[in-house]
Short mmCIF file of C-alpha atoms and ligand atoms in Angstrom, two decimals:
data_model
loop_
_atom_site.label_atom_id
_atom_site.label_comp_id
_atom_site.label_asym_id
_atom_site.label_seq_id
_atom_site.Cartn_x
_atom_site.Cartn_y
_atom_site.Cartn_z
CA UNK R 22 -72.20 -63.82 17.25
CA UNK R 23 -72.17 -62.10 20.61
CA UNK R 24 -75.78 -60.86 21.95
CA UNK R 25 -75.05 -58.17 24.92
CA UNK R 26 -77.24 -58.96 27.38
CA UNK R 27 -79.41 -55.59 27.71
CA UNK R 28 -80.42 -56.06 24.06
CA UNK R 29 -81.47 -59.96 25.11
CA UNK R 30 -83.74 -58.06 27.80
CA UNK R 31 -84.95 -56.15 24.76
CA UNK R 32 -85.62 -58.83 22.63
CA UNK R 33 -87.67 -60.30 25.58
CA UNK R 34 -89.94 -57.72 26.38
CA UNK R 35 -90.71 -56.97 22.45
CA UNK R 36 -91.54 -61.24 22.50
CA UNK R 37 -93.55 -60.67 25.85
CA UNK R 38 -95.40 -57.49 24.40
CA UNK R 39 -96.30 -59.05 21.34
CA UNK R 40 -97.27 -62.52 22.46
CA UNK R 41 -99.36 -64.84 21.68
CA UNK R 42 -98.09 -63.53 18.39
CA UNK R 43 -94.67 -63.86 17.43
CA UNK R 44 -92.72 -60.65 16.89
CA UNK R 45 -89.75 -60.31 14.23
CA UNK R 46 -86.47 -57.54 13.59
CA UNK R 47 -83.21 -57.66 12.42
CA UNK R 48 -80.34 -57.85 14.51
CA UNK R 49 -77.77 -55.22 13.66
CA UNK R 50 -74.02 -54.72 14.52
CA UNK R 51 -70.58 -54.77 13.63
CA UNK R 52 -67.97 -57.35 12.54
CA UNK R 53 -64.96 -57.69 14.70
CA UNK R 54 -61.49 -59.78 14.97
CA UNK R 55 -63.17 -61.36 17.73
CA UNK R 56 -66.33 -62.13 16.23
CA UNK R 57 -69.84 -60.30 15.25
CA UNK R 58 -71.21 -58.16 17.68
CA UNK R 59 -74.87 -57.34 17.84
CA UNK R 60 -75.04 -53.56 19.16
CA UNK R 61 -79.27 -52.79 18.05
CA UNK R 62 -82.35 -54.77 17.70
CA UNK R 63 -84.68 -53.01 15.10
CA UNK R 64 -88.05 -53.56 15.46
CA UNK R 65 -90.52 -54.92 12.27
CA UNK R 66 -93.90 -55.21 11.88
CA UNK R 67 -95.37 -58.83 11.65
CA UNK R 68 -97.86 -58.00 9.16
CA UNK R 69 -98.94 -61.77 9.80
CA UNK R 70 -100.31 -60.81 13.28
CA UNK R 71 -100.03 -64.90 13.92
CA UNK R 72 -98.80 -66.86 16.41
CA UNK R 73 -97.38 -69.20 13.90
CA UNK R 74 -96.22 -66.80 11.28
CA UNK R 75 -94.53 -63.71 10.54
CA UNK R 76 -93.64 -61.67 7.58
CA UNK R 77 -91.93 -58.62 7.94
CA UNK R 78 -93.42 -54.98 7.05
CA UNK R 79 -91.56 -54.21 3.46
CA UNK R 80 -91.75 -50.58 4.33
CA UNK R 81 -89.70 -51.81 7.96
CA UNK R 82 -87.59 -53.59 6.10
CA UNK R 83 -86.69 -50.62 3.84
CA UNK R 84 -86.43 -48.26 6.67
CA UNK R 85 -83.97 -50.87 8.38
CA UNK R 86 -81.33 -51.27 5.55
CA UNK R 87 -81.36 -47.13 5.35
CA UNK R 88 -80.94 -46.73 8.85
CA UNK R 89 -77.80 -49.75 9.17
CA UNK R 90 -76.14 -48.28 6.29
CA UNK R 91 -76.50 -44.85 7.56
CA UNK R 92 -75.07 -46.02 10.98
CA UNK R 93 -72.45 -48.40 8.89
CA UNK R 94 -74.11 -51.53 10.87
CA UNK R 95 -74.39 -54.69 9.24
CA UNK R 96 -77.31 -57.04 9.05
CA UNK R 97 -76.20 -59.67 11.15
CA UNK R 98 -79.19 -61.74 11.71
CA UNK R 99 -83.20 -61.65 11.32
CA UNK R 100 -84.86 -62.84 14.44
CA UNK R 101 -87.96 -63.43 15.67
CA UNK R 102 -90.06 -64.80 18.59
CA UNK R 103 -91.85 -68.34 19.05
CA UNK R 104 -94.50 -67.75 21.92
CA UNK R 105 -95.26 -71.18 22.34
CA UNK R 106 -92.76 -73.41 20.43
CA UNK R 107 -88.86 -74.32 20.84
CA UNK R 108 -86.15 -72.10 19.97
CA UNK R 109 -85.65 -74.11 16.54
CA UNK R 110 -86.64 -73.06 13.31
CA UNK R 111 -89.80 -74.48 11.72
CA UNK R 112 -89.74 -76.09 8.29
CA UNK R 113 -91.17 -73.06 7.16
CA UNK R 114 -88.78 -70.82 8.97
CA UNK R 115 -86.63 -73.45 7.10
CA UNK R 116 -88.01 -73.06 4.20
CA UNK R 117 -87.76 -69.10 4.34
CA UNK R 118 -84.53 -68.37 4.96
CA UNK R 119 -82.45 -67.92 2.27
CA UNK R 120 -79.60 -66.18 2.64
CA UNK R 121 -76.76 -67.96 3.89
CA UNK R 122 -74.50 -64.74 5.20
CA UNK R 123 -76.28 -63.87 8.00
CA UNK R 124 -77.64 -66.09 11.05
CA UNK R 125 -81.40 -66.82 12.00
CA UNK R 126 -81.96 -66.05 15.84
CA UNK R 127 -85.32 -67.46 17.27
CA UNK R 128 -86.06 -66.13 21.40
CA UNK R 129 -88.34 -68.92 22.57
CA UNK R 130 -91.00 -67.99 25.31
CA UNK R 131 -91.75 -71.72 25.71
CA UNK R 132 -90.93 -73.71 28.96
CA UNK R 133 -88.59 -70.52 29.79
CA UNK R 134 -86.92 -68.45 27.88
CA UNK R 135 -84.58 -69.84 25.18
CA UNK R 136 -82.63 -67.90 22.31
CA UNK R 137 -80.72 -69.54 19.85
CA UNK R 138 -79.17 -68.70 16.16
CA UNK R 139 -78.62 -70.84 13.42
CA UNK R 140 -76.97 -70.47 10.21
CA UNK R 141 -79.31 -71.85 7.17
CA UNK R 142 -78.14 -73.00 3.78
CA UNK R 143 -80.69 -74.96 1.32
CA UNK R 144 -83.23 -75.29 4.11
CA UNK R 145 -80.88 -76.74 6.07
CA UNK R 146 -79.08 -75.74 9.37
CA UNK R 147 -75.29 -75.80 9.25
CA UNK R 148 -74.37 -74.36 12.60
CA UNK R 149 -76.24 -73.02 15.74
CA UNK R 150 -75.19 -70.94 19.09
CA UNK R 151 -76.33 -70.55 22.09
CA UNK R 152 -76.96 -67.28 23.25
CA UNK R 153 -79.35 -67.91 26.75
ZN1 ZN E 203 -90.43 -69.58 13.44
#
């Protein structure tokens, strides 16, 4: 999956704006021959307000799906920040993720700035890539 690097620079400032609590969206896009490209980060509500958690907003999450499908953009991956941990998922963001088709991006603020997406299946990671 291919990240252009202005919406990087967008996914840090919503991670530096929302920090010490972690911040969450979907990463939208399109599917090409040469691979997935993201081309919008839509912002959700963490309705967990934690630094350790997040849930989105159901309403967001509603308002997301109409606004891909009206712009014919895929879901390609749910993302959100870790303030103050590794760019890994936790065994609760393990635990979470459960469905397989798209990828799991995490933007860590910790010891620099770190973004990496994994694919999930049965709590599991099966693949990962670098994106900065
Ligand atoms: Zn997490």
């Amino acid at each position: 999956m291919i990240i252009p690097e202005n919406i990087i620079n967008e996914l840090i400032n919503q991670a530096q704006q929302e920090a010490p609590n972690e911040t969450c969206g979907y990463l939208l896009g399109i599917t090409t021959p040469d691979g997935d490209i993201v081309t919008e980060n839509y912002w959700m509500e963490n309705i967990d307000h934690s630094p350790e958690h997040f849930s989105f907003a159901p309403k967001d999450q509603f308002a997301a799906l109409k606004h891909a499908r009206s712009k014919s953009l895929k879901i390609l991956a749910n993302w959100h920040s870790h303030p103050a941990s590794p760019s890994r998922p936790s065994q609760e963001d393990l635990r979470l993720a459960n469905d397989p088709t798209i990828r799991y991006a995490i933007l860590s603020l910790h010891e620099g700035v770190h973004l990496n997406s994994f694919k999930i299946l049965n709590g599991e990671v099966v693949d990962k890539e670098v994106h900065l």
